[in-house]
Amino acid sequence: MKNFVLPRGWRTLCLGSILAVSLAAPGVALAAGDVVFAVGQAFETLDPYNTNSTGTQSAGRAYYEGLYGFNQDLVLVPLLAESHEVSSDGLVYTFKLRQGVKFHDGTDFNADAVKVNFDRASNRDNRLARYNQFNRIAKTEVVDPTTVKVTLTEPFSPFINAIGHPSAMMISPAALQKFGKDIGFNPVGTGPFQFVEWKQTDYLKVKKFDGYWRKGYPKVDTLTFRPVPDANTRTAMVQTGEAHFGFPVPFERAQQLKDEGKVDVIDAPSISVRYVSMNVLQKPFDDVRVRHAINYAVNKEAFGKVVYAGHAQLMDGVVPKGVDFAHVSGPWPYNPAKARELLKEAGYPNGFETSLWSAYNDSTSAKSVQFLQQQLAQVGIKASLEILEPGQRVQRVSQAPDPKQAGVRMLYATWSASTGEADWALRPLLASEAWPPQLNNTAYYKNDVVDANIAKALRVTKREEKAEIYKIVQEQIWKDAPWVFLNTANNVYLRNKKLSGVYVMPDNGLSYADIEMK
Amino acid sequence: MTAMDTPVSTSSPKRVRTPLNEFWRKFRKQRMAMAASVFIVLLILAAVLAPWIVPYDAEYSFDYDALNTPPSAAHWFGVDALGRDIYSRILMGARISLTAGLLSVLLGAVVGTVFGLLAGYYEGWWDRITMRLSDVLFAFPGMLLAIGIVAIMGSSIVNVVVAVAIFSIPTFARLVRATTLGLKHRTYVEAVSSIGASDFTIIWRHILPGTISPIVVYATMRIGTSILTAASLSFLGMGAQPPMPEWGAMLNEARADMVTAPHIALFPALAIFLTVLAFNLLGDGLRDALDPKVDQLR
Amino acid sequence: MPSYLLKRLLGMLPTLMIVVLVVFLFVHMMPGDPARLAAGPDANLETVELVRKQLGLDRPLPEQFLTYVLNLAQGNMGVSLRTKLPVTTEISTRFMPTMLLTLTSMAWSVVLGMLVGIMSAVFRNRWPDRAGMTAAVSGISFPNFALGMLLMQIFSVNLGWLPTVGADSWRHYILPSITLGTAVAAVMARFTRSSFIDVIHEDYVRTARAKGASEPSVVGHHALRNALIPVVTMMGLQFGFLLGGSIVVETVFNWPGLGRLLVDAVNMRDYPVIQGLVLLFSLEFILINLIVDVLYGLINPTIRYK
């Protein structure tokens, strides 16, 4: 690929016109030990229990910690808990806590703190945006300062995943007391960094916490998060050295940046699946042959190449690789001849007309639906496109009151199962209880085997048994094909060559524990 | 509110000519404007004939092995990020962009001029209401207005035309009102008024012609703005839906590839640029030909 | 004059009241549910309803409107649904960056635009006119996100002379104000030229010439004065548009201004912030119009205030 270079005459002109500017000293000085992150999303509140912003949650991992957390490969690891036990009926979880951990305000982390946090999250009256993640907690009891017992209202086997999620952070009870509702502006946790300043429009700054329980960490003095919504600008900032880390980066530019060689371009797997849901309540998608035909008609290999410049993995099952209990069923082969044959069998020899909506209005999504439209046209399916702006999406997809009247036909969407476990990759999207307006089953898919087993898996605590149940569920869904199974796109990000120990995790969050600057 | 008392030019024609002859005689002299008209005529012709002259289908033909390739003999303007022929898309896009640009400006100009004329001529409460409404409209962020229109009418290119037209109304109204206020108190208007001409005749025959010059100048400028506004609306998911090859939308789509494959952005940008340039030159030419005072200078 | 100003300022109130009502109805008519948007895709219906209560959106519309107006009367514009910060705080932190960028952009673009416009009018149909107008047309028709990206690529990434984002020093202002001001300069140039040509042919200008006034005096004194009136009108309009914050420029240069706030607010259907912003924009427009009218009087004393 070529670099972007201006013609000679142009350059001379530009040089001349800003002569005055060139007198100013070039380069931007950076404070030693300060690592600047250019991130895509702005922070809305710093209270992890009251936001769905992944930006807020990933910055949160710098100053907050939960009982459990995920490592770089999305495997659960104990953080503030040392271990836990589950009662045989799956209702009571007993946690043994790490000792000698202090909050940034100097108070001790102990069982009381856990109780305060879980009581807050599970109390309906607090009206927190993450309520449904904690609504199964019946009560939390302090056994002794390092032991805490949580009782659930019903068995919920992914509970540890739910509390390993970046929203289930331990906030200092003293700070909750002191700041009340303003805790969203004054985070106080146990993480490696402590909060310094948050200027909404500009940056969020945190500094090294000297009392951090992992001795010798962290190894840099301060972190600065700058929300930069434009992807090209984010990229430019890392190129000029104004930022040390940039995420996400346009797929289109990854190769060119790699060839340039000034910064590290990292291409890491993610669990964000790209799929198209087909409304099975409506003709012609009520016919499984049509749904199969569409899966055969789309060249998914080309999809990754055209839209993601190759930075994607084919979807080889309903639940993507990296999420616990994922089962491999595919990938679905590309076979347009077979697609035409199936359409003919289903009574659509000349294809049909339908609509394909994109749930997002970013440029990658716009490219995706256009690609899909081209592919569908190859087998005679004429799809009219519409790119939905967030409010329209909510109005026309999420809030559709009557399933039978819902206007959605084909919907291009993405999903990242933030708990890293199969339940949250299946239940909100494919269980019949999740039809809009409840959750996001935009295919209006309903299968009794799937429903029963998704519910059953929640009560089962043994791994092998659970894996077997989820296998049945995933095989059934793959066979019924309520979705066009597309791919999981990679996380492409930029890192200054001097920076190490910081990663984008498969759930799009950032991991800072080992961060180091040479 | 304002009144200017400046003397009126009293020019007497050397010999009797029809206004159309007169206009053509003057317009012909402007070489740039003539060239621009030729370009616009060709463009309109290309837009009309596009479906028969494009080498590839603008929406459905693709070549994934030639993604982002620069211009070549097979693809005069190169290939875009989805493997489509840019030349074909530009030609087909001329239909959409021209229609959207012209229609919206026409609509905005007509409505705005009517309001502006009435406000300027009658003043009083009608003027106050018109100006107050135009203040409200001015202050209303365009994006918000567009979303509202989409809420009522659904996403389509028609909305773009309506939305962009609505943005233009207050500017035209204000512009025409200001000119009308100035013209109203000129001697020739007052003279016509004193011999008992009706309000309609005064406005239509004696004031409107005087406002044409600023309207034309602003309208020609506005066509470009409209094409670009239409583009940003498309980008927000309103208006022209992909894969419709609307020029502005094409330009916006090329954003991510701007550094690695600049030709994808270059051609729609060039198309917009040349079209806007042509309309502006045409506007200047029209202005000179319509202005009764210009002749005397030569 | 002072009584005129007072009258105009009082006259603002009905307009602002119309704006409050229209915007309130408008935002609630827009498709999209702020509670669902705030709760996000992981939330079920029950949680969405909880969030709706938390945001106070569960109450009947007339009641919400009444509360809003009563609060507004006390200078309280409500709290952002998105960030939970007072709307006044949200807006005021972004107002100055937008204002400063607008001022710097206007300063150079008006001066340059008018100069080019006057040159073009004086040397009408000769090469300075052609060059000036071609440049002006290019300025209008070049999409400004492309200009912004191009400038950043050259001066920040390739040459390393200027910073990419932020608003901390004067060097941060250069690229965004060039990007933002280009279109304004172009509009000003075309408008100045057009209105100059109009007055240059007026009898009083020719009279001045006939009296033997020097050409610079004719242009600078007699023509400029009268040509300025439409130019000032256009200047006011452009100023008002820029004060609304440019979405594109603020996105490309990550400028902490009002345009981005509006985009975020519209995307999340943050009603109080949208209402507050539109109210502010209306106020700005009305004040600018007032200033423009006062300027008319200063430029041409024959204009009477009624």
XYZ file of N, CA, C and O in Angstrom, chain A residues 192-340:
596
model
N -5.522 -0.850 40.628
C -4.126 -0.415 40.601
C -3.963 1.106 40.459
O -2.903 1.639 40.791
N -4.979 1.763 39.975
C -4.894 3.218 39.816
C -6.015 3.881 40.594
O -7.077 3.304 40.778
N -5.729 5.101 41.048
C -6.810 5.807 41.717
C -7.195 7.050 40.952
O -6.384 7.656 40.253
N -8.444 7.410 41.124
C -9.046 8.494 40.372
C -8.399 9.837 40.688
O -8.137 10.153 41.848
N -8.117 10.629 39.663
C -7.576 11.971 39.875
C -8.588 13.024 39.419
O -9.026 13.865 40.200
N -8.959 12.971 38.139
C -9.774 14.038 37.606
C -10.545 13.542 36.395
O -10.040 12.743 35.610
N -11.770 14.028 36.256
C -12.550 13.691 35.075
C -13.123 14.976 34.504
O -13.994 15.579 35.104
N -12.578 15.395 33.358
C -13.171 16.527 32.651
C -13.954 15.935 31.501
O -13.368 15.456 30.534
N -15.271 15.966 31.625
C -16.165 15.245 30.704
C -15.777 15.384 29.241
O -15.797 14.418 28.500
N -15.456 16.609 28.832
C -15.230 16.804 27.410
C -13.830 16.385 26.987
O -13.582 16.163 25.820
N -12.918 16.313 27.920
C -11.521 16.162 27.554
C -10.903 14.822 27.914
O -10.439 14.099 27.052
N -10.857 14.522 29.176
C -10.116 13.331 29.575
C -10.535 12.853 30.953
O -11.183 13.561 31.722
N -10.099 11.619 31.211
C -10.230 11.026 32.538
C -8.814 10.660 32.954
O -8.099 10.009 32.205
N -8.398 11.123 34.121
C -7.021 10.886 34.549
C -7.004 10.055 35.826
O -7.774 10.337 36.755
N -6.130 9.048 35.870
C -5.957 8.264 37.093
C -4.468 8.172 37.394
O -3.634 8.307 36.494
N -4.120 7.987 38.672
C -2.699 7.864 39.020
C -2.464 6.572 39.787
O -3.392 5.976 40.326
N -1.240 6.172 39.841
C -0.807 4.967 40.529
C -1.294 4.963 41.977
O -1.168 5.961 42.695
N -1.838 3.815 42.418
C -2.290 3.686 43.803
C -1.189 2.989 44.598
O -0.888 1.819 44.375
N -0.581 3.718 45.534
C 0.582 3.169 46.244
C 0.231 1.975 47.121
O 1.052 1.102 47.347
N -1.003 1.955 47.604
C -1.377 0.862 48.498
C -1.954 -0.345 47.772
O -2.655 -1.145 48.381
N -1.662 -0.486 46.476
C -2.247 -1.598 45.722
C -1.757 -2.932 46.267
O -0.572 -3.085 46.582
N -2.680 -3.900 46.358
C -2.349 -5.170 47.012
C -1.348 -6.012 46.242
O -0.650 -6.833 46.832
N -1.261 -5.844 44.932
C -0.237 -6.596 44.188
C 1.032 -5.779 44.272
O 1.169 -4.766 43.597
N 1.984 -6.186 45.110
C 3.174 -5.374 45.358
C 3.997 -5.193 44.086
O 4.153 -6.113 43.293
N 4.490 -3.999 43.902
C 5.328 -3.734 42.729
C 4.533 -3.292 41.514
O 5.107 -2.909 40.502
N 3.215 -3.329 41.610
C 2.376 -2.891 40.496
C 1.579 -1.671 40.926
O 1.345 -1.489 42.108
N 1.107 -0.870 40.019
C 1.400 -0.821 38.585
C 2.740 -0.149 38.315
O 3.302 0.480 39.201
N 3.200 -0.243 37.104
C 4.551 0.233 36.794
C 4.574 1.563 36.040
O 5.624 1.972 35.573
N 3.455 2.191 35.896
C 3.469 3.550 35.332
C 2.761 4.489 36.306
O 1.987 4.053 37.143
N 3.059 5.783 36.161
C 2.558 6.748 37.142
C 1.098 7.141 36.923
O 0.308 7.151 37.855
N 0.783 7.498 35.668
C -0.586 7.948 35.428
C -1.116 7.406 34.104
O -0.348 7.083 33.193
N -2.421 7.311 34.028
C -3.096 6.975 32.778
C -4.057 8.109 32.442
O -4.697 8.656 33.333
N -4.116 8.465 31.160
C -5.081 9.472 30.728
C -5.919 8.871 29.613
O -5.374 8.365 28.633
N -7.218 8.905 29.789
C -8.118 8.393 28.753
C -8.725 9.571 28.023
O -9.333 10.438 28.639
N -8.530 9.590 26.715
C -9.141 10.663 25.929
C -10.146 10.065 24.971
O -9.772 9.307 24.076
N -11.422 10.379 25.137
C -12.398 9.886 24.169
C -12.268 10.646 22.846
O -12.307 11.873 22.826
N -12.057 9.903 21.773
C -11.897 10.509 20.441
C -12.829 9.749 19.492
O -12.507 8.643 19.073
N -13.979 10.315 19.166
C -14.951 9.531 18.397
C -14.539 9.222 16.958
O -14.954 8.214 16.413
N -13.718 10.063 16.345
C -13.373 9.809 14.947
C -12.189 8.858 14.835
O -11.113 9.118 15.369
N -12.392 7.750 14.116
C -11.384 6.697 14.060
C -10.090 7.160 13.388
O -8.993 6.793 13.813
N -10.220 7.994 12.361
C -9.015 8.465 11.678
C -8.214 9.397 12.574
O -6.986 9.405 12.552
N -8.910 10.194 13.372
C -8.239 11.092 14.300
C -7.503 10.301 15.379
O -6.371 10.599 15.728
N -8.185 9.269 15.871
C -7.574 8.397 16.871
C -6.266 7.824 16.325
O -5.230 7.824 16.992
N -6.333 7.361 15.102
C -5.157 6.786 14.469
C -4.047 7.826 14.354
O -2.891 7.549 14.687
N -4.426 9.026 13.918
C -3.427 10.089 13.767
C -2.750 10.392 15.095
O -1.543 10.628 15.154
N -3.509 10.359 16.184
C -2.928 10.669 17.492
C -1.844 9.679 17.898
O -0.845 10.051 18.500
N -2.065 8.404 17.588
C -1.042 7.418 17.937
C 0.161 7.581 17.007
O 1.314 7.448 17.417
N -0.131 7.922 15.744
C 0.970 8.134 14.789
C 1.868 9.290 15.213
O 3.081 9.238 15.068
N 1.259 10.370 15.728
C 2.060 11.529 16.110
C 2.662 11.381 17.500
O 3.443 12.209 17.923
N 2.250 10.346 18.256
C 2.770 10.174 19.600
C 1.972 10.904 20.663
O 2.312 10.888 21.833
N 0.903 11.566 20.257
C 0.065 12.245 21.252
C -0.717 11.248 22.105
O -1.176 11.575 23.187
N -0.910 10.066 21.571
C -1.513 8.997 22.364
C -0.629 7.765 22.207
O 0.088 7.628 21.209
N -0.654 6.889 23.217
C 0.180 5.683 23.161
C -0.611 4.455 22.768
O -0.061 3.405 22.515
N -1.908 4.624 22.785
C -2.759 3.473 22.573
C -4.015 3.969 21.878
O -4.601 4.967 22.301
N -4.405 3.311 20.801
C -5.601 3.737 20.087
C -6.484 2.554 19.756
O -6.026 1.571 19.181
N -7.754 2.653 20.140
C -8.682 1.558 19.887
C -10.084 2.105 19.815
O -10.457 2.917 20.640
N -10.931 1.667 18.872
C -10.572 0.817 17.729
C -9.974 1.626 16.566
O -10.106 2.836 16.529
N -9.340 0.886 15.653
C -8.686 1.489 14.497
C -9.421 0.969 13.261
O -9.848 -0.180 13.249
N -9.616 1.814 12.235
C -10.322 1.324 11.047
C -9.615 0.103 10.430
O -8.396 0.116 10.256
N -10.394 -0.924 10.142
C -9.820 -2.133 9.532
C -9.086 -1.795 8.247
O -8.054 -2.372 7.928
N -9.647 -0.815 7.518
C -9.102 -0.461 6.213
C -7.658 0.018 6.322
O -6.899 -0.056 5.363
N -7.286 0.547 7.493
C -5.969 1.161 7.589
C -4.927 0.270 8.247
O -3.745 0.620 8.295
N -5.335 -0.869 8.777
C -4.418 -1.696 9.553
C -3.168 -2.069 8.757
O -2.043 -1.925 9.242
N -3.392 -2.513 7.517
C -2.252 -2.976 6.729
C -1.265 -1.850 6.457
O -0.057 -2.006 6.611
N -1.809 -0.694 6.087
C -0.968 0.454 5.764
C -0.143 0.873 6.985
O 1.041 1.179 6.887
N -0.764 0.845 8.162
C -0.062 1.233 9.388
C 1.011 0.214 9.744
O 2.085 0.553 10.231
N 0.713 -1.039 9.458
C 1.676 -2.102 9.730
C 2.899 -1.913 8.834
O 4.036 -1.994 9.293
N 2.648 -1.624 7.565
C 3.752 -1.430 6.619
C 4.593 -0.225 6.995
O 5.803 -0.215 6.795
N 3.930 0.788 7.519
C 4.643 1.995 7.921
C 5.608 1.684 9.070
O 6.683 2.257 9.150
N 5.173 0.780 9.969
C 6.054 0.266 11.001
C 6.387 1.188 12.149
O 7.279 0.894 12.941
N 5.687 2.324 12.279
C 6.019 3.244 13.373
C 5.395 2.821 14.693
O 5.894 3.146 15.756
N 4.267 2.173 14.604
C 3.578 1.732 15.824
C 3.216 0.263 15.685
O 3.188 -0.277 14.585
N 2.967 -0.388 16.818
C 2.535 -1.780 16.770
C 1.062 -1.852 16.408
O 0.237 -1.160 17.015
N 0.758 -2.654 15.396
C -0.634 -2.869 15.023
C -1.001 -4.253 15.521
O -0.395 -5.242 15.125
N -1.965 -4.313 16.418
C -2.310 -5.593 17.010
C -3.704 -6.018 16.576
O -4.632 -5.217 16.542
N -3.788 -7.281 16.218
C -4.996 -7.840 15.658
C -5.386 -8.996 16.569
O -4.795 -10.058 16.509
N -6.326 -8.755 17.468
C -6.649 -9.763 18.480
C -8.085 -10.243 18.317
O -8.944 -9.499 17.874
N -8.341 -11.494 18.675
C -9.700 -12.023 18.515
C -10.686 -11.355 19.467
O -10.309 -10.842 20.512
N -11.948 -11.362 19.071
C -12.977 -10.811 19.941
C -14.144 -11.777 20.006
O -14.148 -12.800 19.325
N -15.129 -11.451 20.847
C -16.331 -12.284 20.916
C -17.540 -11.528 20.363
O -18.672 -11.861 20.660
N -17.275 -10.458 19.549
C -18.404 -9.726 18.972
C -18.872 -10.426 17.710
O -18.207 -10.335 16.686
N -20.003 -11.089 17.771
C -20.493 -11.772 16.576
C -21.282 -10.801 15.711
O -21.937 -9.895 16.203
N -21.154 -10.995 14.410
C -21.944 -10.252 13.428
C -22.935 -11.233 12.842
O -22.524 -12.288 12.349
N -24.206 -10.887 12.907
C -25.219 -11.798 12.369
C -26.363 -10.998 11.787
O -26.474 -9.797 12.015
N -27.196 -11.700 11.004
C -28.419 -11.087 10.508
C -29.557 -11.933 11.023
O -29.602 -13.140 10.770
N -30.462 -11.337 11.794
C -31.606 -12.115 12.268
C -32.710 -12.035 11.231
O -32.874 -11.028 10.546
N -33.443 -13.152 11.087
C -34.551 -13.201 10.113
C -35.835 -13.446 10.885
O -35.915 -14.396 11.672
N -36.810 -12.606 10.694
C -38.061 -12.684 11.441
C -38.850 -13.920 11.033
O -39.533 -13.933 10.005
N -38.792 -14.969 11.854
C -39.368 -16.261 11.468
C -40.888 -16.278 11.586
O -41.537 -17.246 11.196
N -41.460 -15.203 12.123
C -42.925 -15.145 12.181
C -43.503 -14.742 10.831
O -44.702 -14.825 10.602
N -42.644 -14.243 9.950
C -43.126 -13.672 8.700
C -42.667 -14.490 7.507
O -41.583 -15.052 7.515
N -43.509 -14.514 6.479
C -43.102 -15.109 5.219
C -42.013 -14.249 4.609
O -42.079 -13.025 4.781
N -41.086 -14.755 3.891
C -40.821 -16.171 3.623
C -39.884 -16.803 4.657
O -39.518 -17.944 4.506
N -39.565 -16.038 5.716
C -38.554 -16.539 6.656
C -39.111 -17.609 7.595
O -38.387 -18.175 8.398
N -40.431 -17.847 7.528
C -40.992 -18.921 8.347
C -40.579 -20.286 7.805
O -40.707 -21.295 8.474
N -40.056 -20.298 6.589
C -39.634 -21.556 5.966
C -38.137 -21.763 6.201
O -37.316 -20.953 5.762
N -37.808 -22.868 6.873
C -36.403 -23.100 7.225
C -35.529 -23.217 5.972
O -34.355 -22.867 5.979
N -36.133 -23.665 4.860
C -35.339 -23.799 3.630
C -34.866 -22.434 3.131
O -33.759 -22.293 2.624
N -35.731 -21.438 3.309
C -35.344 -20.089 2.896
C -34.167 -19.612 3.752
O -33.201 -19.045 3.245
N -34.249 -19.875 5.051
C -33.187 -19.418 5.949
C -31.868 -20.136 5.630
O -30.797 -19.538 5.662
N -31.983 -21.428 5.332
C -30.771 -22.150 4.915
C -30.227 -21.571 3.612
O -29.025 -21.369 3.461
N -31.152 -21.330 2.682
C -30.734 -20.811 1.374
C -29.927 -19.530 1.557
O -28.876 -19.346 0.927
N -30.419 -18.652 2.421
C -29.717 -17.379 2.612
C -28.338 -17.614 3.219
O -27.351 -16.977 2.836
N -28.253 -18.562 4.147
C -26.942 -18.874 4.711
C -25.979 -19.412 3.659
O -24.787 -19.141 3.701
N -26.523 -20.203 2.704
C -25.671 -20.693 1.621
C -25.302 -19.584 0.640
O -24.262 -19.613 0.005
N -26.211 -18.599 0.528
C -26.039 -17.577 -0.512
C -24.954 -16.554 -0.173
O -24.406 -15.907 -1.054
N -24.681 -16.398 1.127
C -23.728 -15.358 1.515
C -22.321 -15.931 1.614
O -22.085 -16.893 2.353
N -21.426 -15.338 0.859
C -20.029 -15.754 0.901
C -19.363 -15.085 2.102
O -18.939 -13.939 2.056
N -19.278 -15.858 3.186
C -18.813 -15.258 4.444
C -17.317 -14.984 4.436
O -16.844 -14.092 5.154
N -16.597 -15.786 3.674
C -15.157 -15.552 3.523
C -14.930 -14.171 2.898
O -14.160 -13.358 3.391
N -15.695 -13.924 1.819
C -15.579 -12.636 1.137
C -16.053 -11.506 2.031
O -15.525 -10.397 1.989
N -17.035 -11.778 2.860
C -17.542 -10.764 3.788
C -16.404 -10.238 4.674
O -16.205 -9.039 4.816
N -15.649 -11.185 5.238
C -14.518 -10.789 6.081
C -13.469 -10.025 5.294
O -12.883 -9.056 5.781
N -13.263 -10.430 4.054
C -12.226 -9.804 3.248
C -12.635 -8.390 2.822
O -11.857 -7.440 2.923
N -13.883 -8.254 2.392
C -14.329 -6.969 1.850
C -14.578 -5.949 2.961
O -14.099 -4.820 2.909
N -15.301 -6.353 3.974
C -15.732 -5.379 4.979
C -14.686 -5.208 6.086
O -14.481 -4.113 6.591
N -14.020 -6.288 6.464
C -13.090 -6.212 7.592
C -11.631 -6.320 7.161
O -10.770 -6.545 7.996
N -11.394 -6.170 5.871
C -10.041 -6.265 5.337
C -9.327 -7.512 5.865
O -8.128 -7.523 6.115
N -10.091 -8.572 6.068
C -9.517 -9.840 6.504
C -9.374 -9.991 8.004
O -8.985 -11.057 8.488
N -9.696 -8.938 8.780
C -9.521 -9.009 10.227
C -10.772 -9.565 10.898
O -11.426 -8.896 11.695
N -11.107 -10.810 10.560
C -12.309 -11.420 11.120
C -12.187 -12.934 11.050
O -11.416 -13.465 10.257
N -12.940 -13.613 11.912
C -12.978 -15.077 11.910
C -14.375 -15.517 11.493
O -15.352 -14.917 11.911
N -14.438 -16.568 10.696
C -15.749 -17.097 10.318
C -16.482 -17.564 11.561
O -15.880 -18.089 12.496
N -17.780 -17.413 11.570
C -18.575 -17.868 12.700
C -18.791 -19.359 12.528
O -19.404 -19.798 11.557
N -18.287 -20.153 13.470
C -18.412 -21.598 13.283
C -19.346 -22.217 14.307
O -19.315 -23.406 14.563
N -20.181 -21.395 14.901
C -21.177 -21.890 15.842
C -22.023 -20.715 16.265
O -21.733 -19.572 15.916
N -23.071 -21.004 17.024
C -23.963 -19.923 17.438
C -23.246 -19.028 18.452
O -23.345 -17.811 18.421
N -22.535 -19.696 19.378
C -21.776 -18.968 20.388
C -20.332 -18.890 19.907
O -19.766 -19.898 19.498
N -19.740 -17.715 19.909
C -18.397 -17.604 19.330
C -17.311 -18.199 20.227
O -17.477 -18.307 21.440
N -16.258 -18.575 19.574
C -15.072 -19.081 20.248
C -14.626 -18.051 21.291
O -14.673 -16.852 21.030
N -14.209 -18.517 22.464
C -13.783 -17.579 23.491
C -14.837 -17.421 24.564
O -14.523 -17.109 25.707
N -16.096 -17.662 24.207
C -17.160 -17.631 25.200
C -17.302 -19.049 25.751
O -17.258 -20.016 24.999
N -17.458 -19.138 27.056
C -17.511 -20.449 27.698
C -18.703 -21.257 27.170
O -19.796 -20.721 27.028
N -18.489 -22.524 26.908
C -19.480 -23.478 26.397
C -19.813 -23.273 24.922
O -20.862 -23.713 24.453
N -18.934 -22.612 24.194
C -19.150 -22.476 22.753
C -18.993 -23.852 22.110
O -18.116 -24.624 22.484
N -19.860 -24.141 21.156
C -19.815 -25.427 20.478
C -19.653 -25.184 18.980
O -20.329 -24.347 18.393
N -18.734 -25.935 18.369
C -18.470 -25.719 16.949
C -19.445 -26.519 16.096
O -19.524 -27.740 16.218
N -20.220 -25.861 15.265
C -21.153 -26.565 14.382
C -20.861 -26.327 12.905
O -21.433 -26.971 12.041
N -20.047 -25.380 12.591
C -19.881 -24.989 11.192
C -18.436 -24.980 10.766
O -17.688 -25.820 11.236
N -18.032 -24.036 9.962
C -18.815 -22.918 9.429
C -19.771 -23.354 8.315
O -19.648 -24.444 7.775
N -20.694 -22.483 8.017
C -21.684 -22.753 6.980
C -21.030 -22.533 5.617
O -20.506 -21.461 5.359
N -21.044 -23.557 4.754
C -20.346 -23.389 3.466
C -21.063 -22.416 2.532
O -22.271 -22.209 2.661
N -20.292 -21.853 1.615
C -20.848 -20.952 0.596
C -21.233 -21.785 -0.618
O -20.385 -22.468 -1.173
N -22.488 -21.751 -0.983
C -22.935 -22.584 -2.098
C -24.169 -21.972 -2.751
O -25.300 -22.343 -2.451
N -23.969 -21.008 -3.649
C -25.120 -20.315 -4.241
C -26.037 -21.244 -5.038
O -27.253 -21.014 -5.090
N -25.471 -22.275 -5.636
C -26.298 -23.200 -6.428
C -27.306 -23.878 -5.518
O -28.500 -23.964 -5.811
N -26.804 -24.329 -4.372
C -27.667 -24.984 -3.399
C -28.721 -23.994 -2.887
O -29.885 -24.357 -2.664
N -28.303 -22.737 -2.715
C -29.231 -21.716 -2.239
C -30.397 -21.570 -3.214
O -31.565 -21.539 -2.809
N -30.067 -21.503 -4.506
C -31.125 -21.345 -5.522
C -32.064 -22.542 -5.515
O -33.281 -22.406 -5.610
